[in-house]
Structures are given as structure tokens and as C-alpha cells.
Amino acid sequence: MIVFNTIKNLQATLTKDREKGKIIGFVPTMGALHAGHLTLARHSLATCQRTVFMIFVNPKQFCSDEDFSSYPRSLVKDVALLAKVGVDYCFAPSVEEIWSEGHETFVDMDQLSRVLLGKQRPGHFRGVATILAKTFNIIGANKAFFGEKDFQQLIIVRRMVKDLAFPVEIVGVPTCRDPDGVASSSRNLLLTAEDRKAAVVIPQSWRAVERLYHAGERSSKRLLEVARKVLEKEKRGKIEIIDLRNVETFANVEEAIKKPTVLILAVRFGKIQLIDQHILGSNASCIYTTE
Ligand code: AMP
């Protein structure tokens, strides 16, 4: 695996790959890698001939300098993991390499970046959309891979690619989960032992919703009530988001569910917010780690 720190060197190599007709896959991340990130890499490796895996903690998507500086970083370990999985290129630029002084141009959205998580973290999705637009231009990938776990982000990327005609295919990858069903996340390691145990209430909640949906329940009010009831059993967690949204447009759902729908959950344990999602009717769409 080759590690690139500069846009120029990465582009020189990718130009040669493109001349040879190689299909290029792109996996953007902020590092501190876990099984979920490696699942994205494996999806890219399975369908592309070159995989560019980016590790870049993007200051423009953090709402405070403190969150940015305290974000976990483990580049040496991450690079070893990527080499083991068989990734071709790791792109790990510095902040200065990506954001030159005087940067003024941003990608923003009218609605999608301002609801749910966007409402809680003003400016977050603007930073996400802008770094993705920039790296789509730098890399010129054929496909880019994103986790369904961050469902709002996935919807935002799809929308941006459609609206601005980026020539890249966006691939959504099912959520990778710890053996107890909690979605793999670098944030899990920041939880206290009690909170990590309590977090199991999140998959319990969407599973209860799924059982009811499977049995034929289509009232969004009733399904949300069940999700809330399960989450409220665990007093350590504070419910921050519990919502049903259209899978394609992210619009609010009608009282009677008729179209493909996703349940979005965000629960805070102490200082740590965990997020999860479940597409109603898609019982088999998770990958469980064996560790
Ligand atoms: P992050 O480094 O947190 O910005 O995440 C980088 C990418 O990994 C995003 O596309 C996330 O949706 C994806 N991701 C994070 N956790 C998981 C998971 N448990 N399963 C699948 N993809 C994930």
C-alpha cells in the first residue's frame, strides 16, 4: 500500500491508473478505524481495481475547536490495518494541504443539512458536503462508499452528486455491528463500561419496531411509540432523535407508512452521542463482527 500526503502525488498515480482503464473506488473517513470502516474498504476492493482510502479529520465539519482537537487519531495503526485488508492507496493529507488559506467556497443545502443531526450541529453537513465535493474532484473516483449508519450523510451525498452532476456512483454499505448489535463506532470506546452495556437498548429499540412492522403495523405514530418505550427503559441514555423518514427523499413520513422508510435514532450517554438507523423491512441488512 502507498500512503500519499499530497494531492499532486496521488493524482499523478491515479492518472496512470485511469490511463490503464482501472476502476477507482474511494472511501472517505476520518480515521480511528474500526470494523465498519474496513467493511467499506472491502466493498470497494470487491468492485473496483484501485481503492483510495482517505483518512482526514476535517476541521470544517466540527462545531467546536475542542471537538476537532480531541477527535481520536491513530494513523500508524490505521495504515497497518488498511495494508492488511489490501487497500491500494491511503490518502492522509494535512489540513493545510486540503484547506488553503483564504478558502471561501462551500457546498450547502436548503433543507437536508438543517434537519435532525444538522439542526443539532449547525454547519456540520456544510463541512461534510464541501470536503466530499473537493475530494471527488481531486480523486475522480468511479465509485464512493458510505455507511448506511450515517444515513442522513448518505442522503446528503446522493443529493449533492445528483444536484451538481458529479460523475461518481454513490454506494451505501450496510451497518457493521458489534456482537451485541450496537453499531460499530469509534465513539463506543469513549463510553464508560456501564454506558457501553446500556447502549444495547438502541438495537433493541429498532428490533422491536421491526417486529411490529413485520407483523403489519403501518402507523408511524405507533411505531415511534414503541421505539421510544424501549429506549426509555434505559435511564442512562437520553433520547435526542427518534424519527421516521422516507429512504430516498428523507421527507417526513405520513401517519400511515406507504413508502420505504428508515428509522433514525440518536441517543446520548454522558457526553457521547450514538446514532443508528434501521430501514423498515430490511431485517437481514447488517454485518456483525466476530471479535
Ligand atoms: P467517519 O470516519 O466516522 O467519518 O466514517 C467514515 C465512513 O464510515 C462513513 O461513510 C460512515 O458512515 C462509515 N461507517 C462508520 N461506522 C460504520 C459502521 N458501523 N458500519 C458501516 N459503515 C460505517
PDB file of C-alpha atoms and ligand atoms in Angstrom:
ATOM      1  CA  MET A   1       0.000   0.000   0.000  1.00  0.00           C
ATOM      2  CA  ILE A   2       1.205   3.513  -0.796  1.00  0.00           C
ATOM      3  CA  VAL A   3       0.482   6.358   1.625  1.00  0.00           C
ATOM      4  CA  PHE A   4       0.054   9.772  -0.052  1.00  0.00           C
ATOM      5  CA  ASN A   5       0.173  13.069   1.809  1.00  0.00           C
ATOM      6  CA  THR A   6      -0.077  15.380  -1.194  1.00  0.00           C
ATOM      7  CA  ILE A   7      -2.791  15.867  -3.782  1.00  0.00           C
ATOM      8  CA  LYS A   8      -0.182  16.158  -6.549  1.00  0.00           C
ATOM      9  CA  ASN A   9       1.443  12.762  -5.951  1.00  0.00           C
ATOM     10  CA  LEU A  10      -1.875  10.987  -5.523  1.00  0.00           C
ATOM     11  CA  GLN A  11      -3.220  12.499  -8.735  1.00  0.00           C
ATOM     12  CA  ALA A  12      -0.077  11.542 -10.704  1.00  0.00           C
ATOM     13  CA  THR A  13      -0.582   7.902  -9.730  1.00  0.00           C
ATOM     14  CA  LEU A  14      -4.344   7.938 -10.328  1.00  0.00           C
ATOM     15  CA  THR A  15      -3.857   9.461 -13.791  1.00  0.00           C
ATOM     16  CA  LYS A  16      -1.702   6.472 -14.756  1.00  0.00           C
ATOM     17  CA  ASP A  17      -4.298   4.091 -13.304  1.00  0.00           C
ATOM     18  CA  ARG A  18      -7.061   5.751 -15.292  1.00  0.00           C
ATOM     19  CA  GLU A  19      -4.997   5.548 -18.477  1.00  0.00           C
ATOM     20  CA  LYS A  20      -4.798   1.805 -17.899  1.00  0.00           C
ATOM     21  CA  GLY A  21      -8.608   1.731 -17.573  1.00  0.00           C
ATOM     22  CA  LYS A  22      -8.669   0.947 -13.829  1.00  0.00           C
ATOM     23  CA  ILE A  23     -11.951   1.446 -11.964  1.00  0.00           C
ATOM     24  CA  ILE A  24     -11.234   3.649  -8.934  1.00  0.00           C
ATOM     25  CA  GLY A  25     -13.077   3.313  -5.608  1.00  0.00           C
ATOM     26  CA  PHE A  26     -12.982   5.992  -2.902  1.00  0.00           C
ATOM     27  CA  VAL A  27     -13.626   5.545   0.834  1.00  0.00           C
ATOM     28  CA  PRO A  28     -13.632   8.847   2.749  1.00  0.00           C
ATOM     29  CA  THR A  29     -13.147   8.584   6.542  1.00  0.00           C
ATOM     30  CA  MET A  30     -11.747  10.469   9.498  1.00  0.00           C
ATOM     31  CA  GLY A  31      -9.625   7.513  10.652  1.00  0.00           C
ATOM     32  CA  ALA A  32      -9.581   5.877  14.128  1.00  0.00           C
ATOM     33  CA  LEU A  33     -10.557   2.834  12.121  1.00  0.00           C
ATOM     34  CA  HIS A  34     -12.895   0.082  13.280  1.00  0.00           C
ATOM     35  CA  ALA A  35     -14.665  -2.843  11.623  1.00  0.00           C
ATOM     36  CA  GLY A  36     -17.255  -0.552   9.973  1.00  0.00           C
ATOM     37  CA  HIS A  37     -14.607   1.387   8.053  1.00  0.00           C
ATOM     38  CA  LEU A  38     -12.905  -1.828   6.961  1.00  0.00           C
ATOM     39  CA  THR A  39     -16.244  -3.118   5.624  1.00  0.00           C
ATOM     40  CA  LEU A  40     -16.365  -0.071   3.340  1.00  0.00           C
ATOM     41  CA  ALA A  41     -12.808  -0.822   2.168  1.00  0.00           C
ATOM     42  CA  ARG A  42     -13.758  -4.433   1.428  1.00  0.00           C
ATOM     43  CA  HIS A  43     -16.784  -3.341  -0.604  1.00  0.00           C
ATOM     44  CA  SER A  44     -14.544  -1.079  -2.669  1.00  0.00           C
ATOM     45  CA  LEU A  45     -11.878  -3.750  -3.128  1.00  0.00           C
ATOM     46  CA  ALA A  46     -14.530  -6.215  -4.294  1.00  0.00           C
ATOM     47  CA  THR A  47     -15.889  -3.957  -7.045  1.00  0.00           C
ATOM     48  CA  CYS A  48     -13.021  -1.617  -8.017  1.00  0.00           C
ATOM     49  CA  GLN A  49      -9.470  -2.210  -9.265  1.00  0.00           C
ATOM     50  CA  ARG A  50      -7.925   0.570  -7.201  1.00  0.00           C
ATOM     51  CA  THR A  51      -9.092   1.720  -3.767  1.00  0.00           C
ATOM     52  CA  VAL A  52      -8.236   5.145  -2.346  1.00  0.00           C
ATOM     53  CA  PHE A  53      -8.933   5.209   1.399  1.00  0.00           C
ATOM     54  CA  MET A  54      -8.866   8.716   2.838  1.00  0.00           C
ATOM     55  CA  ILE A  55      -8.024   9.481   6.460  1.00  0.00           C
ATOM     56  CA  PHE A  56      -8.626  13.159   7.118  1.00  0.00           C
ATOM     57  CA  VAL A  57     -10.020  14.736  10.264  1.00  0.00           C
ATOM     58  CA  ASN A  58     -11.831  17.609   8.594  1.00  0.00           C
ATOM     59  CA  PRO A  59     -11.903  20.721  10.810  1.00  0.00           C
ATOM     60  CA  LYS A  60     -14.694  22.265   8.713  1.00  0.00           C
ATOM     61  CA  GLN A  61     -17.270  19.728   9.898  1.00  0.00           C
ATOM     62  CA  PHE A  62     -16.708  20.250  13.622  1.00  0.00           C
ATOM     63  CA  CYS A  63     -18.822  22.721  15.533  1.00  0.00           C
ATOM     64  CA  SER A  64     -16.085  23.499  18.063  1.00  0.00           C
ATOM     65  CA  ASP A  65     -12.262  23.590  18.033  1.00  0.00           C
ATOM     66  CA  GLU A  66     -12.264  21.409  21.123  1.00  0.00           C
ATOM     67  CA  ASP A  67     -14.175  18.573  19.424  1.00  0.00           C
ATOM     68  CA  PHE A  68     -11.751  18.791  16.493  1.00  0.00           C
ATOM     69  CA  SER A  69      -8.616  18.595  18.618  1.00  0.00           C
ATOM     70  CA  SER A  70      -9.959  15.823  20.851  1.00  0.00           C
ATOM     71  CA  TYR A  71     -11.122  13.629  17.917  1.00  0.00           C
ATOM     72  CA  PRO A  72      -9.286  10.251  18.200  1.00  0.00           C
ATOM     73  CA  ARG A  73      -6.324   9.844  15.838  1.00  0.00           C
ATOM     74  CA  SER A  74      -4.392   6.601  15.277  1.00  0.00           C
ATOM     75  CA  LEU A  75      -2.738   6.941  11.866  1.00  0.00           C
ATOM     76  CA  VAL A  76       0.046   4.362  12.329  1.00  0.00           C
ATOM     77  CA  LYS A  77      -2.390   1.678  13.482  1.00  0.00           C
ATOM     78  CA  ASP A  78      -4.891   2.648  10.761  1.00  0.00           C
ATOM     79  CA  VAL A  79      -2.293   2.348   7.997  1.00  0.00           C
ATOM     80  CA  ALA A  80      -1.306  -1.127   9.214  1.00  0.00           C
ATOM     81  CA  LEU A  81      -4.968  -2.230   9.188  1.00  0.00           C
ATOM     82  CA  LEU A  82      -5.523  -0.906   5.666  1.00  0.00           C
ATOM     83  CA  ALA A  83      -2.388  -2.630   4.361  1.00  0.00           C
ATOM     84  CA  LYS A  84      -3.618  -5.902   5.875  1.00  0.00           C
ATOM     85  CA  VAL A  85      -7.015  -5.585   4.182  1.00  0.00           C
ATOM     86  CA  GLY A  86      -5.258  -4.960   0.833  1.00  0.00           C
ATOM     87  CA  VAL A  87      -6.094  -1.299   0.198  1.00  0.00           C
ATOM     88  CA  ASP A  88      -4.013   0.178  -2.648  1.00  0.00           C
ATOM     89  CA  TYR A  89      -3.679   3.815  -1.587  1.00  0.00           C
ATOM     90  CA  CYS A  90      -4.124   5.616   1.723  1.00  0.00           C
ATOM     91  CA  PHE A  91      -4.596   9.364   1.289  1.00  0.00           C
ATOM     92  CA  ALA A  92      -3.713  11.141   4.538  1.00  0.00           C
ATOM     93  CA  PRO A  93      -3.289  14.851   3.763  1.00  0.00           C
ATOM     94  CA  SER A  94      -2.580  17.613   6.285  1.00  0.00           C
ATOM     95  CA  VAL A  95      -5.217  20.263   6.991  1.00  0.00           C
ATOM     96  CA  GLU A  96      -3.074  22.809   5.069  1.00  0.00           C
ATOM     97  CA  GLU A  97      -2.907  20.523   2.035  1.00  0.00           C
ATOM     98  CA  ILE A  98      -6.697  20.467   1.758  1.00  0.00           C
ATOM     99  CA  TRP A  99      -7.770  23.886   3.056  1.00  0.00           C
ATOM    100  CA  SER A 100      -5.507  26.582   1.702  1.00  0.00           C
ATOM    101  CA  GLU A 101      -5.584  29.964   3.401  1.00  0.00           C
ATOM    102  CA  GLY A 102      -8.429  32.151   2.233  1.00  0.00           C
ATOM    103  CA  HIS A 103     -10.755  29.268   1.355  1.00  0.00           C
ATOM    104  CA  GLU A 104     -14.201  30.748   0.683  1.00  0.00           C
ATOM    105  CA  THR A 105     -16.250  28.250  -1.283  1.00  0.00           C
ATOM    106  CA  PHE A 106     -18.729  25.912   0.395  1.00  0.00           C
ATOM    107  CA  VAL A 107     -21.437  23.475  -0.640  1.00  0.00           C
ATOM    108  CA  ASP A 108     -24.637  23.943   1.323  1.00  0.00           C
ATOM    109  CA  MET A 109     -28.165  22.641   1.102  1.00  0.00           C
ATOM    110  CA  ASP A 110     -31.555  24.266   1.522  1.00  0.00           C
ATOM    111  CA  GLN A 111     -33.173  21.641   3.722  1.00  0.00           C
ATOM    112  CA  LEU A 112     -31.341  18.361   4.133  1.00  0.00           C
ATOM    113  CA  SER A 113     -28.365  19.726   6.036  1.00  0.00           C
ATOM    114  CA  ARG A 114     -30.564  21.613   8.511  1.00  0.00           C
ATOM    115  CA  VAL A 115     -32.809  18.878   9.897  1.00  0.00           C
ATOM    116  CA  LEU A 116     -32.202  16.208  12.598  1.00  0.00           C
ATOM    117  CA  LEU A 117     -28.420  15.938  13.122  1.00  0.00           C
ATOM    118  CA  GLY A 118     -27.902  19.080  11.028  1.00  0.00           C
ATOM    119  CA  LYS A 119     -30.112  21.028  13.417  1.00  0.00           C
ATOM    120  CA  GLN A 120     -28.097  19.786  16.394  1.00  0.00           C
ATOM    121  CA  ARG A 121     -24.752  20.524  14.750  1.00  0.00           C
ATOM    122  CA  PRO A 122     -25.072  23.715  12.680  1.00  0.00           C
ATOM    123  CA  GLY A 123     -22.526  23.806   9.850  1.00  0.00           C
ATOM    124  CA  HIS A 124     -21.624  20.132  10.169  1.00  0.00           C
ATOM    125  CA  PHE A 125     -23.111  18.918   6.877  1.00  0.00           C
ATOM    126  CA  ARG A 126     -21.871  22.029   5.071  1.00  0.00           C
ATOM    127  CA  GLY A 127     -18.343  20.957   6.065  1.00  0.00           C
ATOM    128  CA  VAL A 128     -19.057  17.348   5.072  1.00  0.00           C
ATOM    129  CA  ALA A 129     -20.520  18.262   1.659  1.00  0.00           C
ATOM    130  CA  THR A 130     -17.626  20.633   0.923  1.00  0.00           C
ATOM    131  CA  ILE A 131     -14.834  18.156   1.743  1.00  0.00           C
ATOM    132  CA  LEU A 132     -16.611  15.496  -0.303  1.00  0.00           C
ATOM    133  CA  ALA A 133     -17.094  17.801  -3.290  1.00  0.00           C
ATOM    134  CA  LYS A 134     -13.414  18.728  -3.128  1.00  0.00           C
ATOM    135  CA  THR A 135     -12.146  15.157  -2.795  1.00  0.00           C
ATOM    136  CA  PHE A 136     -14.491  13.902  -5.529  1.00  0.00           C
ATOM    137  CA  ASN A 137     -12.756  16.458  -7.778  1.00  0.00           C
ATOM    138  CA  ILE A 138      -9.262  15.516  -6.555  1.00  0.00           C
ATOM    139  CA  ILE A 139      -9.688  11.770  -6.928  1.00  0.00           C
ATOM    140  CA  GLY A 140     -12.112  11.423  -9.829  1.00  0.00           C
ATOM    141  CA  ALA A 141     -13.319   8.078  -8.475  1.00  0.00           C
ATOM    142  CA  ASN A 142     -15.837   5.932 -10.311  1.00  0.00           C
ATOM    143  CA  LYS A 143     -17.487   4.856  -7.048  1.00  0.00           C
ATOM    144  CA  ALA A 144     -17.531   6.227  -3.497  1.00  0.00           C
ATOM    145  CA  PHE A 145     -18.564   4.145  -0.479  1.00  0.00           C
ATOM    146  CA  PHE A 146     -20.540   5.378   2.545  1.00  0.00           C
ATOM    147  CA  GLY A 147     -22.013   3.658   5.599  1.00  0.00           C
ATOM    148  CA  GLU A 148     -25.798   3.441   5.961  1.00  0.00           C
ATOM    149  CA  LYS A 149     -25.195   4.043   9.661  1.00  0.00           C
ATOM    150  CA  ASP A 150     -24.790   7.753   8.912  1.00  0.00           C
ATOM    151  CA  PHE A 151     -27.992   7.743   6.919  1.00  0.00           C
ATOM    152  CA  GLN A 152     -28.507  11.500   6.737  1.00  0.00           C
ATOM    153  CA  GLN A 153     -24.959  11.885   5.413  1.00  0.00           C
ATOM    154  CA  LEU A 154     -25.628   9.219   2.770  1.00  0.00           C
ATOM    155  CA  ILE A 155     -28.802  11.020   1.646  1.00  0.00           C
ATOM    156  CA  ILE A 156     -26.947  14.353   1.542  1.00  0.00           C
ATOM    157  CA  VAL A 157     -24.115  12.935  -0.579  1.00  0.00           C
ATOM    158  CA  ARG A 158     -26.558  11.318  -3.005  1.00  0.00           C
ATOM    159  CA  ARG A 159     -28.458  14.611  -3.305  1.00  0.00           C
ATOM    160  CA  MET A 160     -25.295  16.652  -3.859  1.00  0.00           C
ATOM    161  CA  VAL A 161     -23.999  14.253  -6.518  1.00  0.00           C
ATOM    162  CA  LYS A 162     -27.333  14.435  -8.333  1.00  0.00           C
ATOM    163  CA  ASP A 163     -27.777  18.204  -7.987  1.00  0.00           C
ATOM    164  CA  LEU A 164     -24.231  19.107  -9.053  1.00  0.00           C
ATOM    165  CA  ALA A 165     -23.765  16.227 -11.556  1.00  0.00           C
ATOM    166  CA  PHE A 166     -20.628  14.724 -10.035  1.00  0.00           C
ATOM    167  CA  PRO A 167     -19.659  11.752 -12.237  1.00  0.00           C
ATOM    168  CA  VAL A 168     -19.398   9.291  -9.334  1.00  0.00           C
ATOM    169  CA  GLU A 169     -21.610   6.414  -8.209  1.00  0.00           C
ATOM    170  CA  ILE A 170     -22.515   6.521  -4.501  1.00  0.00           C
ATOM    171  CA  VAL A 171     -22.664   3.097  -2.863  1.00  0.00           C
ATOM    172  CA  GLY A 172     -24.373   2.675   0.538  1.00  0.00           C
ATOM    173  CA  VAL A 173     -22.949  -0.086   2.737  1.00  0.00           C
ATOM    174  CA  PRO A 174     -24.996  -1.852   5.474  1.00  0.00           C
ATOM    175  CA  THR A 175     -24.107  -1.063   9.073  1.00  0.00           C
ATOM    176  CA  CYS A 176     -21.421  -3.179  10.714  1.00  0.00           C
ATOM    177  CA  ARG A 177     -22.315  -4.084  14.291  1.00  0.00           C
ATOM    178  CA  ASP A 178     -20.604  -5.342  17.426  1.00  0.00           C
ATOM    179  CA  PRO A 179     -21.771  -8.813  18.524  1.00  0.00           C
ATOM    180  CA  ASP A 180     -24.461  -7.294  20.807  1.00  0.00           C
ATOM    181  CA  GLY A 181     -25.957  -5.367  17.875  1.00  0.00           C
ATOM    182  CA  VAL A 182     -24.613  -1.894  18.727  1.00  0.00           C
ATOM    183  CA  ALA A 183     -23.335  -0.201  15.553  1.00  0.00           C
ATOM    184  CA  SER A 184     -19.512  -0.220  15.424  1.00  0.00           C
ATOM    185  CA  SER A 185     -18.180   3.267  16.088  1.00  0.00           C
ATOM    186  CA  SER A 186     -15.036   4.913  17.431  1.00  0.00           C
ATOM    187  CA  ARG A 187     -17.392   6.609  19.903  1.00  0.00           C
ATOM    188  CA  ASN A 188     -18.163   3.235  21.551  1.00  0.00           C
ATOM    189  CA  LEU A 189     -14.648   3.266  23.010  1.00  0.00           C
ATOM    190  CA  LEU A 190     -15.314   6.625  24.657  1.00  0.00           C
ATOM    191  CA  LEU A 191     -18.264   5.235  26.666  1.00  0.00           C
ATOM    192  CA  THR A 192     -17.952   4.075  30.274  1.00  0.00           C
ATOM    193  CA  ALA A 193     -18.330   0.302  30.719  1.00  0.00           C
ATOM    194  CA  GLU A 194     -21.871   0.830  32.113  1.00  0.00           C
ATOM    195  CA  ASP A 195     -22.895   3.074  29.249  1.00  0.00           C
ATOM    196  CA  ARG A 196     -21.470   0.683  26.636  1.00  0.00           C
ATOM    197  CA  LYS A 197     -23.577  -2.101  28.173  1.00  0.00           C
ATOM    198  CA  ALA A 198     -26.640   0.140  28.285  1.00  0.00           C
ATOM    199  CA  ALA A 199     -26.213   1.105  24.588  1.00  0.00           C
ATOM    200  CA  VAL A 200     -27.662  -2.267  23.602  1.00  0.00           C
ATOM    201  CA  VAL A 201     -31.042  -0.599  24.124  1.00  0.00           C
ATOM    202  CA  ILE A 202     -30.558   1.059  20.699  1.00  0.00           C
ATOM    203  CA  PRO A 203     -30.623  -2.153  18.599  1.00  0.00           C
ATOM    204  CA  GLN A 204     -33.308  -3.481  20.955  1.00  0.00           C
ATOM    205  CA  SER A 205     -35.406  -0.462  20.083  1.00  0.00           C
ATOM    206  CA  TRP A 206     -35.218  -0.789  16.288  1.00  0.00           C
ATOM    207  CA  ARG A 207     -35.675  -4.555  16.512  1.00  0.00           C
ATOM    208  CA  ALA A 208     -38.918  -4.035  18.439  1.00  0.00           C
ATOM    209  CA  VAL A 209     -40.045  -1.613  15.725  1.00  0.00           C
ATOM    210  CA  GLU A 210     -39.069  -4.096  13.019  1.00  0.00           C
ATOM    211  CA  ARG A 211     -41.050  -6.905  14.679  1.00  0.00           C
ATOM    212  CA  LEU A 212     -44.148  -4.740  14.763  1.00  0.00           C
ATOM    213  CA  TYR A 213     -43.651  -3.553  11.183  1.00  0.00           C
ATOM    214  CA  HIS A 214     -43.135  -7.155  10.060  1.00  0.00           C
ATOM    215  CA  ALA A 215     -46.416  -8.082  11.779  1.00  0.00           C
ATOM    216  CA  GLY A 216     -48.180  -5.498   9.593  1.00  0.00           C
ATOM    217  CA  GLU A 217     -48.219  -2.321  11.719  1.00  0.00           C
ATOM    218  CA  ARG A 218     -48.057   0.760   9.425  1.00  0.00           C
ATOM    219  CA  SER A 219     -48.934   3.584  11.820  1.00  0.00           C
ATOM    220  CA  SER A 220     -45.828   5.770  12.150  1.00  0.00           C
ATOM    221  CA  LYS A 221     -47.143   7.089  15.474  1.00  0.00           C
ATOM    222  CA  ARG A 222     -47.458   3.581  16.873  1.00  0.00           C
ATOM    223  CA  LEU A 223     -44.012   2.512  15.584  1.00  0.00           C
ATOM    224  CA  LEU A 224     -42.350   5.597  17.088  1.00  0.00           C
ATOM    225  CA  GLU A 225     -44.139   4.994  20.393  1.00  0.00           C
ATOM    226  CA  VAL A 226     -42.658   1.505  20.563  1.00  0.00           C
ATOM    227  CA  ALA A 227     -39.149   2.756  19.722  1.00  0.00           C
ATOM    228  CA  ARG A 228     -39.439   5.381  22.465  1.00  0.00           C
ATOM    229  CA  LYS A 229     -40.836   2.959  25.026  1.00  0.00           C
ATOM    230  CA  VAL A 230     -37.896   0.570  24.602  1.00  0.00           C
ATOM    231  CA  LEU A 231     -35.322   3.387  24.740  1.00  0.00           C
ATOM    232  CA  GLU A 232     -36.917   4.902  27.837  1.00  0.00           C
ATOM    233  CA  LYS A 233     -36.414   1.648  29.749  1.00  0.00           C
ATOM    234  CA  GLU A 234     -32.711   2.552  29.900  1.00  0.00           C
ATOM    235  CA  LYS A 235     -32.331   5.553  32.174  1.00  0.00           C
ATOM    236  CA  ARG A 236     -28.643   6.107  31.320  1.00  0.00           C
ATOM    237  CA  GLY A 237     -29.497   7.172  27.757  1.00  0.00           C
ATOM    238  CA  LYS A 238     -31.071  10.491  26.735  1.00  0.00           C
ATOM    239  CA  ILE A 239     -33.099  10.263  23.525  1.00  0.00           C
ATOM    240  CA  GLU A 240     -32.053  13.025  21.106  1.00  0.00           C
ATOM    241  CA  ILE A 241     -33.514  11.886  17.782  1.00  0.00           C
ATOM    242  CA  ILE A 242     -36.228   9.393  17.085  1.00  0.00           C
ATOM    243  CA  ASP A 243     -37.792   9.832  13.675  1.00  0.00           C
ATOM    244  CA  LEU A 244     -39.116   8.056  10.604  1.00  0.00           C
ATOM    245  CA  ARG A 245     -38.053   9.368   7.197  1.00  0.00           C
ATOM    246  CA  ASN A 246     -38.504   8.454   3.550  1.00  0.00           C
ATOM    247  CA  VAL A 247     -35.498   6.356   2.473  1.00  0.00           C
ATOM    248  CA  GLU A 248     -34.960   8.271  -0.779  1.00  0.00           C
ATOM    249  CA  THR A 249     -36.012  11.853  -0.097  1.00  0.00           C
ATOM    250  CA  PHE A 250     -35.615  11.965   3.696  1.00  0.00           C
ATOM    251  CA  ALA A 251     -39.043  13.652   3.829  1.00  0.00           C
ATOM    252  CA  ASN A 252     -41.207  13.174   6.927  1.00  0.00           C
ATOM    253  CA  VAL A 253     -43.469  10.145   6.624  1.00  0.00           C
ATOM    254  CA  GLU A 254     -47.247  10.257   6.601  1.00  0.00           C
ATOM    255  CA  GLU A 255     -49.173   8.799   9.528  1.00  0.00           C
ATOM    256  CA  ALA A 256     -49.759   5.598   7.532  1.00  0.00           C
ATOM    257  CA  ILE A 257     -46.452   4.346   6.110  1.00  0.00           C
ATOM    258  CA  LYS A 258     -46.724   3.542   2.401  1.00  0.00           C
ATOM    259  CA  LYS A 259     -43.197   4.072   1.040  1.00  0.00           C
ATOM    260  CA  PRO A 260     -39.743   2.688   2.005  1.00  0.00           C
ATOM    261  CA  THR A 261     -38.947   4.195   5.402  1.00  0.00           C
ATOM    262  CA  VAL A 262     -35.937   4.452   7.684  1.00  0.00           C
ATOM    263  CA  LEU A 263     -35.951   4.807  11.462  1.00  0.00           C
ATOM    264  CA  ILE A 264     -33.316   7.284  12.668  1.00  0.00           C
ATOM    265  CA  LEU A 265     -32.117   7.154  16.272  1.00  0.00           C
ATOM    266  CA  ALA A 266     -29.659   9.260  18.274  1.00  0.00           C
ATOM    267  CA  VAL A 267     -29.177   8.607  21.989  1.00  0.00           C
ATOM    268  CA  ARG A 268     -26.745  10.374  24.301  1.00  0.00           C
ATOM    269  CA  PHE A 269     -24.838   8.526  27.008  1.00  0.00           C
ATOM    270  CA  GLY A 270     -22.966  11.062  29.124  1.00  0.00           C
ATOM    271  CA  LYS A 271     -21.081  13.253  26.637  1.00  0.00           C
ATOM    272  CA  ILE A 272     -21.249  10.720  23.813  1.00  0.00           C
ATOM    273  CA  GLN A 273     -23.997  10.669  21.220  1.00  0.00           C
ATOM    274  CA  LEU A 274     -24.577   7.316  19.491  1.00  0.00           C
ATOM    275  CA  ILE A 275     -26.503   7.179  16.244  1.00  0.00           C
ATOM    276  CA  ASP A 276     -28.166   4.286  14.497  1.00  0.00           C
ATOM    277  CA  GLN A 277     -30.660   3.590  11.759  1.00  0.00           C
ATOM    278  CA  HIS A 278     -32.858   0.801  10.504  1.00  0.00           C
ATOM    279  CA  ILE A 279     -34.615   0.521   7.148  1.00  0.00           C
ATOM    280  CA  LEU A 280     -38.043  -0.938   7.932  1.00  0.00           C
ATOM    281  CA  GLY A 281     -38.493  -4.394   6.431  1.00  0.00           C
ATOM    282  CA  SER A 282     -34.749  -4.980   5.884  1.00  0.00           C
ATOM    283  CA  ASN A 283     -34.073  -7.436   8.639  1.00  0.00           C
ATOM    284  CA  ALA A 284     -31.012  -9.029   7.092  1.00  0.00           C
ATOM    285  CA  SER A 285     -29.091  -5.887   6.133  1.00  0.00           C
ATOM    286  CA  CYS A 286     -26.489  -5.858   8.942  1.00  0.00           C
ATOM    287  CA  ILE A 287     -22.996  -7.236   9.193  1.00  0.00           C
ATOM    288  CA  TYR A 288     -21.884  -8.493  12.626  1.00  0.00           C
ATOM    289  CA  THR A 289     -18.244  -8.517  13.614  1.00  0.00           C
ATOM    290  CA  THR A 290     -16.919 -11.715  15.111  1.00  0.00           C
ATOM    291  CA  GLU A 291     -14.451 -10.112  17.528  1.00  0.00           C
TER     292      GLU A 291
HETATM  293  P1  AMP B   1     -16.213   8.530   9.919  1.00  0.00           P
HETATM  294  O1  AMP B   1     -14.774   8.169   9.948  1.00  0.00           O
HETATM  295  O2  AMP B   1     -16.900   8.362  11.222  1.00  0.00           O
HETATM  296  O3  AMP B   1     -16.449   9.877   9.273  1.00  0.00           O
HETATM  297  O4  AMP B   1     -16.927   7.475   8.960  1.00  0.00           O
HETATM  298  C1  AMP B   1     -16.432   7.219   7.672  1.00  0.00           C
HETATM  299  C2  AMP B   1     -17.376   6.314   6.932  1.00  0.00           C
HETATM  300  O5  AMP B   1     -17.518   5.079   7.642  1.00  0.00           O
HETATM  301  C3  AMP B   1     -18.792   6.900   6.784  1.00  0.00           C
HETATM  302  O6  AMP B   1     -19.271   6.607   5.475  1.00  0.00           O
HETATM  303  C4  AMP B   1     -19.575   6.136   7.836  1.00  0.00           C
HETATM  304  O7  AMP B   1     -20.950   6.026   7.534  1.00  0.00           O
HETATM  305  C5  AMP B   1     -18.893   4.777   7.759  1.00  0.00           C
HETATM  306  N1  AMP B   1     -19.158   3.993   8.982  1.00  0.00           N
HETATM  307  C6  AMP B   1     -18.969   4.381  10.270  1.00  0.00           C
HETATM  308  N2  AMP B   1     -19.388   3.417  11.121  1.00  0.00           N
HETATM  309  C7  AMP B   1     -19.852   2.401  10.343  1.00  0.00           C
HETATM  310  C8  AMP B   1     -20.429   1.124  10.630  1.00  0.00           C
HETATM  311  N3  AMP B   1     -20.600   0.694  11.877  1.00  0.00           N
HETATM  312  N4  AMP B   1     -20.789   0.338   9.584  1.00  0.00           N
HETATM  313  C9  AMP B   1     -20.609   0.761   8.299  1.00  0.00           C
HETATM  314  N5  AMP B   1     -20.076   1.949   7.970  1.00  0.00           N
HETATM  315  C10 AMP B   1     -19.707   2.764   8.972  1.00  0.00           C
END
